[in-house]
mmCIF file of C-alpha atoms in Angstrom:
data_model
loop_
_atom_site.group_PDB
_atom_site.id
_atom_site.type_symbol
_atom_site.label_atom_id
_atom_site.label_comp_id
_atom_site.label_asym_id
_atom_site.label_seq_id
_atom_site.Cartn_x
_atom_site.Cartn_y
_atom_site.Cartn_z
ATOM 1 C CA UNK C 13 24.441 109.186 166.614
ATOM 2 C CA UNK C 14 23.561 110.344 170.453
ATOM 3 C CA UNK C 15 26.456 109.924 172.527
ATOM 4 C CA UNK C 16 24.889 111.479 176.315
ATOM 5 C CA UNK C 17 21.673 111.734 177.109
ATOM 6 C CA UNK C 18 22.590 115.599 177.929
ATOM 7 C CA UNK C 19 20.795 118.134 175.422
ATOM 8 C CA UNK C 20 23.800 119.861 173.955
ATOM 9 C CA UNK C 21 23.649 123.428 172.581
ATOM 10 C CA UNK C 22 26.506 126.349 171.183
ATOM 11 C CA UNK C 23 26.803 126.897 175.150
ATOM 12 C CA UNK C 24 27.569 123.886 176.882
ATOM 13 C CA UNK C 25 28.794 121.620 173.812
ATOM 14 C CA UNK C 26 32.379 120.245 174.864
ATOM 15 C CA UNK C 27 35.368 121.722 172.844
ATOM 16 C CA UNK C 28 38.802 120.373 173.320
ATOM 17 C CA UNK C 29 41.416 122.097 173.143
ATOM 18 C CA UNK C 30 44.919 119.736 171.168
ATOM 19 C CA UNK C 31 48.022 119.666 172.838
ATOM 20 C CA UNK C 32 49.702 118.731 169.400
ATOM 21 C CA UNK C 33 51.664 122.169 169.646
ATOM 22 C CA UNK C 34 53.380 120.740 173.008
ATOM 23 C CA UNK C 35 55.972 118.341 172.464
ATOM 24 C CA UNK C 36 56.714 115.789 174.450
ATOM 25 C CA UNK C 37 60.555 115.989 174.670
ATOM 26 C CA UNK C 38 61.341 119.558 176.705
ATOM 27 C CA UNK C 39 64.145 121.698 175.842
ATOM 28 C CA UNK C 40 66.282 120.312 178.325
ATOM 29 C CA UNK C 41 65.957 116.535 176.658
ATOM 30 C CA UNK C 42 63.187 115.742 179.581
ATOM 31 C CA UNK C 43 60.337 113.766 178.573
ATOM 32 C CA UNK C 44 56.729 115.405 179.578
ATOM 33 C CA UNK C 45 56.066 111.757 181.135
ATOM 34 C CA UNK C 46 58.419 112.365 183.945
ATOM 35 C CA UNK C 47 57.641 116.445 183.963
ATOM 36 C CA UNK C 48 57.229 117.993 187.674
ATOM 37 C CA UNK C 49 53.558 118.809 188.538
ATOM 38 C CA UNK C 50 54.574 122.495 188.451
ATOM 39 C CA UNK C 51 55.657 121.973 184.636
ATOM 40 C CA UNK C 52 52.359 120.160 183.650
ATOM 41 C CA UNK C 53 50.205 123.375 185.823
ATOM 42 C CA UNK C 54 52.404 125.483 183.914
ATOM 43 C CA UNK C 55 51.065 124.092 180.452
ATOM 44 C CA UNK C 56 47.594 123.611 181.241
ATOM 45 C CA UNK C 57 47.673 127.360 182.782
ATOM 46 C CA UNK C 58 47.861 127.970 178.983
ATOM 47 C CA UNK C 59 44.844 126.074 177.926
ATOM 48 C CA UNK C 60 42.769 127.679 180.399
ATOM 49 C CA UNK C 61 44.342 131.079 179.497
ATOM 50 C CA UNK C 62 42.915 130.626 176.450
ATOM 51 C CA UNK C 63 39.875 130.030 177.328
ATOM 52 C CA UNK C 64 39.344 126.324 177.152
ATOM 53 C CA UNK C 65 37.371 124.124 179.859
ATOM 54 C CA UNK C 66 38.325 120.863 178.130
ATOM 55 C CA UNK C 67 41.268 119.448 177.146
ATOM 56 C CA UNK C 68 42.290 116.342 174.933
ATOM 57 C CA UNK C 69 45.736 115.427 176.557
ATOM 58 C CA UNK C 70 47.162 114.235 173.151
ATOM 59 C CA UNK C 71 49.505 111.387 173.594
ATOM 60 C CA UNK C 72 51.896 113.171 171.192
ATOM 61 C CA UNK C 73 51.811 115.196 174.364
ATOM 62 C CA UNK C 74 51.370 113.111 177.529
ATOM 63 C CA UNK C 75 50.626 109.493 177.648
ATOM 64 C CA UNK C 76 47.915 109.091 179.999
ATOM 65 C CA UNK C 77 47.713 105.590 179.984
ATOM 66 C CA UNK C 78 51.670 105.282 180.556
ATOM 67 C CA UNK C 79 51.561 107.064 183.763
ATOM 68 C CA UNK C 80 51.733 105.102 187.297
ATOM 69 C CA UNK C 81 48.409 105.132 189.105
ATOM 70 C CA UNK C 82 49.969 107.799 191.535
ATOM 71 C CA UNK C 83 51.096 110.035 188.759
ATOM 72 C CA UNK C 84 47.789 109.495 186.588
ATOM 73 C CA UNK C 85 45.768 111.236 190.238
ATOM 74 C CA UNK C 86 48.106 113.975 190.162
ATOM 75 C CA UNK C 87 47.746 114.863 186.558
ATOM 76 C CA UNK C 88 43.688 114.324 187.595
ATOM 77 C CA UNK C 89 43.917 116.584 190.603
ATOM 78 C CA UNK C 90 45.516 119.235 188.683
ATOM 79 C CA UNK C 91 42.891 118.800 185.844
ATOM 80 C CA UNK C 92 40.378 119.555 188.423
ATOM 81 C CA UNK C 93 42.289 122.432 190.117
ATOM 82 C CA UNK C 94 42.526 123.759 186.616
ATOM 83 C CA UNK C 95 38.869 123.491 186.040
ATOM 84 C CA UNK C 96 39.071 121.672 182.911
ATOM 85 C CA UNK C 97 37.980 118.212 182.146
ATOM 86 C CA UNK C 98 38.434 115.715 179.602
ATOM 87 C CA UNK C 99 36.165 114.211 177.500
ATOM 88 C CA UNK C 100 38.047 112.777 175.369
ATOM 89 C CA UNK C 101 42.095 110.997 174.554
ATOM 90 C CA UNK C 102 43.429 111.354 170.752
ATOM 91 C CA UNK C 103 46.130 109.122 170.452
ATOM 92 C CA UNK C 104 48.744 109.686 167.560
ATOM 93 C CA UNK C 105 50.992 107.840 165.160
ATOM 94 C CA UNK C 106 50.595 104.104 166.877
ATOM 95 C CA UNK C 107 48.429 102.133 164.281
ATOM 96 C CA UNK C 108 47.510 98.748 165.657
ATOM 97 C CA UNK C 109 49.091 97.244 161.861
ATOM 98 C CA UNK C 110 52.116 99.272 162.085
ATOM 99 C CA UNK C 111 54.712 96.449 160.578
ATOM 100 C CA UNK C 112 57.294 96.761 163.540
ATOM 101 C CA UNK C 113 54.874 98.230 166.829
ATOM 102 C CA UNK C 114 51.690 96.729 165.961
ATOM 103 C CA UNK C 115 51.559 94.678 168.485
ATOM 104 C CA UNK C 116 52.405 97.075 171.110
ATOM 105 C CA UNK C 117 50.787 99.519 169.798
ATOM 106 C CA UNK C 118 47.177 96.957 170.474
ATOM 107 C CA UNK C 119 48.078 96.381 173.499
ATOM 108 C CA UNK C 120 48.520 100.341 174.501
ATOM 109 C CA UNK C 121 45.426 100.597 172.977
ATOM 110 C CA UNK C 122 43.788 99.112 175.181
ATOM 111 C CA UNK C 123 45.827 100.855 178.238
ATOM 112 C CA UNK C 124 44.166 103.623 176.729
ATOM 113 C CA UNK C 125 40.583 102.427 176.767
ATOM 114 C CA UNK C 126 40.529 101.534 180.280
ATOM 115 C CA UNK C 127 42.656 104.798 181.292
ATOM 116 C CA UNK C 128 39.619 106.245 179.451
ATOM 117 C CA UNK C 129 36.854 104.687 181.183
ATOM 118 C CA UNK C 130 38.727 105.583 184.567
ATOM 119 C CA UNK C 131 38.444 109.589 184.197
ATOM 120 C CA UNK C 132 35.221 109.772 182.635
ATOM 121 C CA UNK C 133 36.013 110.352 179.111
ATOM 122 C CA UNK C 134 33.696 109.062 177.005
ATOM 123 C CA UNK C 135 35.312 108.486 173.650
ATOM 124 C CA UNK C 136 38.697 107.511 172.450
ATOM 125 C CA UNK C 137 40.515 108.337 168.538
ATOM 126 C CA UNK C 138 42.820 105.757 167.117
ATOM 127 C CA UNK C 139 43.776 106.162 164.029
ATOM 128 C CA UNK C 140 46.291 104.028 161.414
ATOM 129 C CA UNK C 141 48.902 106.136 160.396
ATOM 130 C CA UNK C 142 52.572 105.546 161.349
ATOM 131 C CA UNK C 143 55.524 107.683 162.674
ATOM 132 C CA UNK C 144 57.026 110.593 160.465
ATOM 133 C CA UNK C 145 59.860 109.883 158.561
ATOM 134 C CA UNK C 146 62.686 112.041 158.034
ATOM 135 C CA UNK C 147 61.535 113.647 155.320
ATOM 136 C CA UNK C 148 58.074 114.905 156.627
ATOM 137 C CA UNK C 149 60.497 115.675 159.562
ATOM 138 C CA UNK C 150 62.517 117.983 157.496
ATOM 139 C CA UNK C 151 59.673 119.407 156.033
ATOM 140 C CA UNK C 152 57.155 122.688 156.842
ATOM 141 C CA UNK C 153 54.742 120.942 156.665
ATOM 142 C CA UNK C 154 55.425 117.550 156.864
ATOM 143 C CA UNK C 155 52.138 116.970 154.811
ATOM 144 C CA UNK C 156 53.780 117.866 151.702
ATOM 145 C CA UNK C 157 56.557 114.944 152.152
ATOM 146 C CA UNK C 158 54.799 111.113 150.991
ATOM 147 C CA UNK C 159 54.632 109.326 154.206
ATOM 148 C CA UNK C 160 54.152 105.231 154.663
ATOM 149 C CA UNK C 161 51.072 103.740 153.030
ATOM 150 C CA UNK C 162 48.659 101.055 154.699
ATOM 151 C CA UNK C 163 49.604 98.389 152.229
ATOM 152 C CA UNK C 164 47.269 96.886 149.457
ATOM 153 C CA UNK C 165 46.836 93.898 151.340
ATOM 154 C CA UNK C 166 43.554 92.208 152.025
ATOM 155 C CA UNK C 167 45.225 90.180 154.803
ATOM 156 C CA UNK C 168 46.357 93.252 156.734
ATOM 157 C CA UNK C 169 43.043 94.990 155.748
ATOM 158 C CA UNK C 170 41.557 91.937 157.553
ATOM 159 C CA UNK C 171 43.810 92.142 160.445
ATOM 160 C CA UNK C 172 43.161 96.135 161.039
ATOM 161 C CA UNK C 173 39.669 95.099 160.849
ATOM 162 C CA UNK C 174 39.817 92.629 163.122
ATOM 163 C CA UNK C 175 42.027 94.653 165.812
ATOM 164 C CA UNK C 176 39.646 97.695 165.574
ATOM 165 C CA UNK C 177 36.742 95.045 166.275
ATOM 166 C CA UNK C 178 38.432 93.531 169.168
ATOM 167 C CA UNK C 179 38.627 97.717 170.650
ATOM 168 C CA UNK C 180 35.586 98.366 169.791
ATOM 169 C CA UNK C 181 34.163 95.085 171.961
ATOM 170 C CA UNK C 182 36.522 96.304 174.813
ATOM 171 C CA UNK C 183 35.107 100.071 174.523
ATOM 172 C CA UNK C 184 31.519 98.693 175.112
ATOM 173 C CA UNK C 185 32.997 96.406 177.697
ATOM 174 C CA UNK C 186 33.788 99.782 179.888
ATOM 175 C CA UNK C 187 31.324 102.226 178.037
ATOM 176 C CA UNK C 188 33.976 104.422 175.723
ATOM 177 C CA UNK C 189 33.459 105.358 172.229
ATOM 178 C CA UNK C 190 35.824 104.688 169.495
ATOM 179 C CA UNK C 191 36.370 107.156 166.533
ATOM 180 C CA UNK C 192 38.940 106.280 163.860
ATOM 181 C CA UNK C 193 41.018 109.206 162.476
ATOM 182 C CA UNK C 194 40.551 109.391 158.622
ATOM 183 C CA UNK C 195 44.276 110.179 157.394
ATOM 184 C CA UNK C 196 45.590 109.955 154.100
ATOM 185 C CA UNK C 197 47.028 106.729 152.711
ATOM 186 C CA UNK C 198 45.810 104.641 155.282
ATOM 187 C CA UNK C 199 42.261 102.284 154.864
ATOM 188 C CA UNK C 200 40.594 105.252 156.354
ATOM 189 C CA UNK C 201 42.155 107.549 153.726
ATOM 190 C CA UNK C 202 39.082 108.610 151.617
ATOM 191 C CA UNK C 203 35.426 109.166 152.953
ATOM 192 C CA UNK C 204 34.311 105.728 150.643
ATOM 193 C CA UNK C 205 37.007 103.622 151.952
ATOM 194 C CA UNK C 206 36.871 104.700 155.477
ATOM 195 C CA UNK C 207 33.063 104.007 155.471
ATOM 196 C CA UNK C 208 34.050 100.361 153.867
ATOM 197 C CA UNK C 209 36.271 99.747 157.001
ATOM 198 C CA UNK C 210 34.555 101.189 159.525
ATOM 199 C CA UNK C 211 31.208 98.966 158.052
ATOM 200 C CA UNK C 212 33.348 95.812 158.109
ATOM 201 C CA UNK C 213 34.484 96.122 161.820
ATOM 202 C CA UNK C 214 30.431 96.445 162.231
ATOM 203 C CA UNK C 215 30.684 97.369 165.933
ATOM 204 C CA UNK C 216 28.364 99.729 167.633
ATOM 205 C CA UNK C 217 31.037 101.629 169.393
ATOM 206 C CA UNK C 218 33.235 102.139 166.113
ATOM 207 C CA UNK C 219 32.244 105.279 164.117
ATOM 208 C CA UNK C 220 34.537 107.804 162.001
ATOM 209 C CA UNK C 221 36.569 110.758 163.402
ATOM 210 C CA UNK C 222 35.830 112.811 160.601
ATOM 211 C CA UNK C 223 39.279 114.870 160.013
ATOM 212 C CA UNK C 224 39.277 115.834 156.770
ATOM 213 C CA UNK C 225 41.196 118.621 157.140
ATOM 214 C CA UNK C 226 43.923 115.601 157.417
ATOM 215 C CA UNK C 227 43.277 115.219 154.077
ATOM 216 C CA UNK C 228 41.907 118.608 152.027
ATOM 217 C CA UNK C 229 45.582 119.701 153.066
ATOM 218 C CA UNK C 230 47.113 117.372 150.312
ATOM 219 C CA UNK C 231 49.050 118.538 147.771
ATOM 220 C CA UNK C 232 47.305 116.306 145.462
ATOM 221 C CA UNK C 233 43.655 116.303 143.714
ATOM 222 C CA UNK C 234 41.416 115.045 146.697
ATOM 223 C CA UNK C 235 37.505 114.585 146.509
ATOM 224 C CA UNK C 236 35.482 117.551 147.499
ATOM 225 C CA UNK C 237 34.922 118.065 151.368
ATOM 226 C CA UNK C 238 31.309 118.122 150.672
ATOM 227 C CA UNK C 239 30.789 115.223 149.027
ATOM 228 C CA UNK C 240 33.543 113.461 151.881
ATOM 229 C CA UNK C 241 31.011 114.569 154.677
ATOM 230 C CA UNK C 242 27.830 113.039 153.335
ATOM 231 C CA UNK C 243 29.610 109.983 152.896
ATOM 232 C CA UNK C 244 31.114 109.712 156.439
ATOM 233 C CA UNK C 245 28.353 112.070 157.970
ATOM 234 C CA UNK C 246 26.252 109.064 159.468
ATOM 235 C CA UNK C 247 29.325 107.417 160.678
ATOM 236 C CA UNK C 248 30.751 110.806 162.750
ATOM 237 C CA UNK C 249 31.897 110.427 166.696
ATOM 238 C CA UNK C 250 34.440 112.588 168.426
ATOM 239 C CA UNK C 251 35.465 114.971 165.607
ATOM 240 C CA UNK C 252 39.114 116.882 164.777
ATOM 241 C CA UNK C 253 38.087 120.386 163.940
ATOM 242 C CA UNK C 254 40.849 121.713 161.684
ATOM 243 C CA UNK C 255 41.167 123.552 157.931
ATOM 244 C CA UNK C 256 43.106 124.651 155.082
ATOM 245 C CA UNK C 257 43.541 127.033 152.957
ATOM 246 C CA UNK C 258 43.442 125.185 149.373
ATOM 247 C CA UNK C 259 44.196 126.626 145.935
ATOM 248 C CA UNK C 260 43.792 124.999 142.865
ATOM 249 C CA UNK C 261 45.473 125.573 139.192
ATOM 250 C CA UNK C 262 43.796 123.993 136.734
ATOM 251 C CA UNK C 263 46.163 125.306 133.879
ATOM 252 C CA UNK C 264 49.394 123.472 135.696
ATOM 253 C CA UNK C 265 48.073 121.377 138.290
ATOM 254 C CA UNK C 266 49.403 123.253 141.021
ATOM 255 C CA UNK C 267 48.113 122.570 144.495
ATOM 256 C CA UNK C 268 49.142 124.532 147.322
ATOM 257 C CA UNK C 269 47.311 123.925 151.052
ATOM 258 C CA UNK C 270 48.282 125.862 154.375
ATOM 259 C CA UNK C 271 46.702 126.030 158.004
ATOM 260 C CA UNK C 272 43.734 128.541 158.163
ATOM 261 C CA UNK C 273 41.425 129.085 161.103
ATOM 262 C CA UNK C 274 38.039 127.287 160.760
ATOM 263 C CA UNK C 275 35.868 129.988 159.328
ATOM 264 C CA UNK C 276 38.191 130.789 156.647
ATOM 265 C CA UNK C 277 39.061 127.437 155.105
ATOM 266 C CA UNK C 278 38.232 125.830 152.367
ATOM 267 C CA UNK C 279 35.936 123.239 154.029
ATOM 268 C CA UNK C 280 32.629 124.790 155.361
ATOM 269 C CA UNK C 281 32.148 123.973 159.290
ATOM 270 C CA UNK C 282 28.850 125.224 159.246
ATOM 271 C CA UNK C 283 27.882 123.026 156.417
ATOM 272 C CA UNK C 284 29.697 119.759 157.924
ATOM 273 C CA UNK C 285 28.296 120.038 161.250
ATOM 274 C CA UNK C 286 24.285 120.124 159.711
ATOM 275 C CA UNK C 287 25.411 116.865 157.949
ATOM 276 C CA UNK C 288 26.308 115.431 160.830
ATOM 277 C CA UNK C 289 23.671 116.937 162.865
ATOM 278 C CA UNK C 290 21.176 115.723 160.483
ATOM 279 C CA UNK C 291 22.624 112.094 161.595
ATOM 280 C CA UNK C 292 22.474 112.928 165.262
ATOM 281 C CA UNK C 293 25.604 113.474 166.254
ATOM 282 C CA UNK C 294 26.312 114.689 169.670
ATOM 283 C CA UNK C 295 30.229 114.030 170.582
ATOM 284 C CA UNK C 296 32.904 116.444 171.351
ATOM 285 C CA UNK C 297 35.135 118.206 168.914
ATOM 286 C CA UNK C 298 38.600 119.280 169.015
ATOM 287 C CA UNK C 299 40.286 122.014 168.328
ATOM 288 C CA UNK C 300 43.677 121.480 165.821
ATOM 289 C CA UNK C 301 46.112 124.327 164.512
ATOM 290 C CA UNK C 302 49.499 123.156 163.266
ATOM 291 C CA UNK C 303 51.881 126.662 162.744
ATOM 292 C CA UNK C 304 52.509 129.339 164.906
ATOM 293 C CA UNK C 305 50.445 129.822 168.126
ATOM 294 C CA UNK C 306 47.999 126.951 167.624
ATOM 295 C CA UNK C 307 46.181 127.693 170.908
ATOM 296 C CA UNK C 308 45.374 130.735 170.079
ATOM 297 C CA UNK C 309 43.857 129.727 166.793
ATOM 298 C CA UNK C 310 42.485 126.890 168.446
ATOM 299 C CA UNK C 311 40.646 129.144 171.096
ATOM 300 C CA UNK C 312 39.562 131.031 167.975
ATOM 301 C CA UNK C 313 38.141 128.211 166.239
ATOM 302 C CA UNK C 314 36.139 127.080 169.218
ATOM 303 C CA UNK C 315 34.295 130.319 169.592
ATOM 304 C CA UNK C 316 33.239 130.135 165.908
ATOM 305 C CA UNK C 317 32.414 126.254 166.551
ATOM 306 C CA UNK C 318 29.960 127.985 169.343
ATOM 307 C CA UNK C 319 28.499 130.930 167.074
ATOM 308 C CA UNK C 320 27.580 128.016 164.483
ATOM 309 C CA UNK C 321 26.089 125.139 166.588
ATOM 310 C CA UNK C 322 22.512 124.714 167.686
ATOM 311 C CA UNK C 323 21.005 127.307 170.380
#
């Protein structure tokens, strides 16, 4: 699936770096929304120190689309100054069905699509899951805590459908890509049921995020990553690039999963990205670490994301 007319190699292919280890409450109970410009310079001085010349602002991080028009040229300027751009927004945790926000959460949605289309990036990640409860807040990892389930509903299948459809006309509408995150327990929580969804919104600008290090992580049997990616392969857009470490007890049933860098996971990057290569893809990826300095394993990742694509 081409996504720019630009030939895209291991040199000039964009690669994000996540702001998911930046919170948006600072220590002093500040929210980044109102931060000074000195603070935001101050935290993309880190990106670029790591090497980065794109950046996904993360709405876990900043909300773009929230800012005033005066603000959202500041943040720009400083962007530029930086010499980073953005091809891309992840948003986080504000599913469109979500039983209380859902509403809202559309309606930001499409804040975000237009906020989008204004800086130039080209595609946009919504995904279905809901806020953390408290005890994936408690937890390491809050993976390993059950978290709130799409329900078994055709109705509010329907309805998700039906949302995602009316995003997907609006992303054509302004020329931005949409790439739903596959995350467990939602409708786009296993490779054949996100295809199902993703073929019954049947929207050009509608494809997969294909994440499924958001779901090899489980400590639960899951299908194997390989057979995940040739399922989702031909659907794949703007792409979370994350892994795990997975073990496997066969004799007790044990299952234990924990952050690795991407060459050393259990999912092979090399093989997923020739699936998806096979099926044209040509969007961005980016660059995930949860655990201790996640730049810096992000900044890893993204050189062995350029040592592996195309010359």
């Amino acid at each position: 699936m081409s996504r720019t007319t630009t030939k895209l190699n291991r040199h000039n292919w964009p690669i994000a770096a996540a702001m998911i280890q930046y919170p948006n409450i600072l220590p002093d109970g500040s929210s980044v929304q109102d931060q000074s410009p000195e603070g935001w310079a101050a935290t993309l001085a880190d990106v670029t120190d790591a090497g980065f010349t794109e950046i996904d602002p993360t709405d876990s991080w900043l909300r773009l689309a929230d800012l005033s028009p005066a603000r959202l040229d500041t943040f720009l300027g400083l962007i530029r100054d930086a010499g980073l751009t953005i091809p891309a927004i992840s948003t986080s945790r504000r599913s469109v069905i979500d039983p209380e926000r859902g509403d809202e959460f559309l309606e930001y949605c499409h804040r975000v699509l237009d906020t989008a289309a204004k800086i130039g990036a080209k595609e946009v990640s919504f995904g279905l899951f809901y806020p953390l409860n408290e005890a994936q807040k408690k937890a390491l990892w809050f993976w390993t805590a059950q978290g709130y389930s799409s329900p078994d509903d055709p109705a509010t299948w329907k309805k998700a459908v039906e949302r995602i459809r009316e995003l997907g006309r609006h992303a054509e509408e302004v020329g931005v890509g949409i790439s739903l995150e596959m995350y467990e327990d939602t409708y786009l929580g296993s490779a054949e049921s996100a295809v199902r969804f993703v073929q019954d919104v049947d929207h050009p600008s509608v494809g997969l995020n294909a994440d499924l290090g958001n779901l090899v992580r489980l400590h639960r049997p899951v299908e194997h990553w390989a057979s995940m990616m040739e399922k989702v392969a031909p659907f794949a857009r703007y792409w979370h690039a994350k892994n795990y470490f997975r073990t496997e007890d066969a004799t007790t049933g044990m299952i234990v999963t924990a952050p690795a860098p991407l060459e050393f996971g259990v999912i092979s990057y090399r093989a997923a990205i020739r699936m998806a290569l096979a099926h044209g893809f040509q969007s961005a990826f980016l660059c995930e670490h949860y655990g201790g300095d996640g730049l810096s394993v992000s900044a890893t990742n993204r050189e062995y994301l350029r040592r592996i694509l195309p010359q």
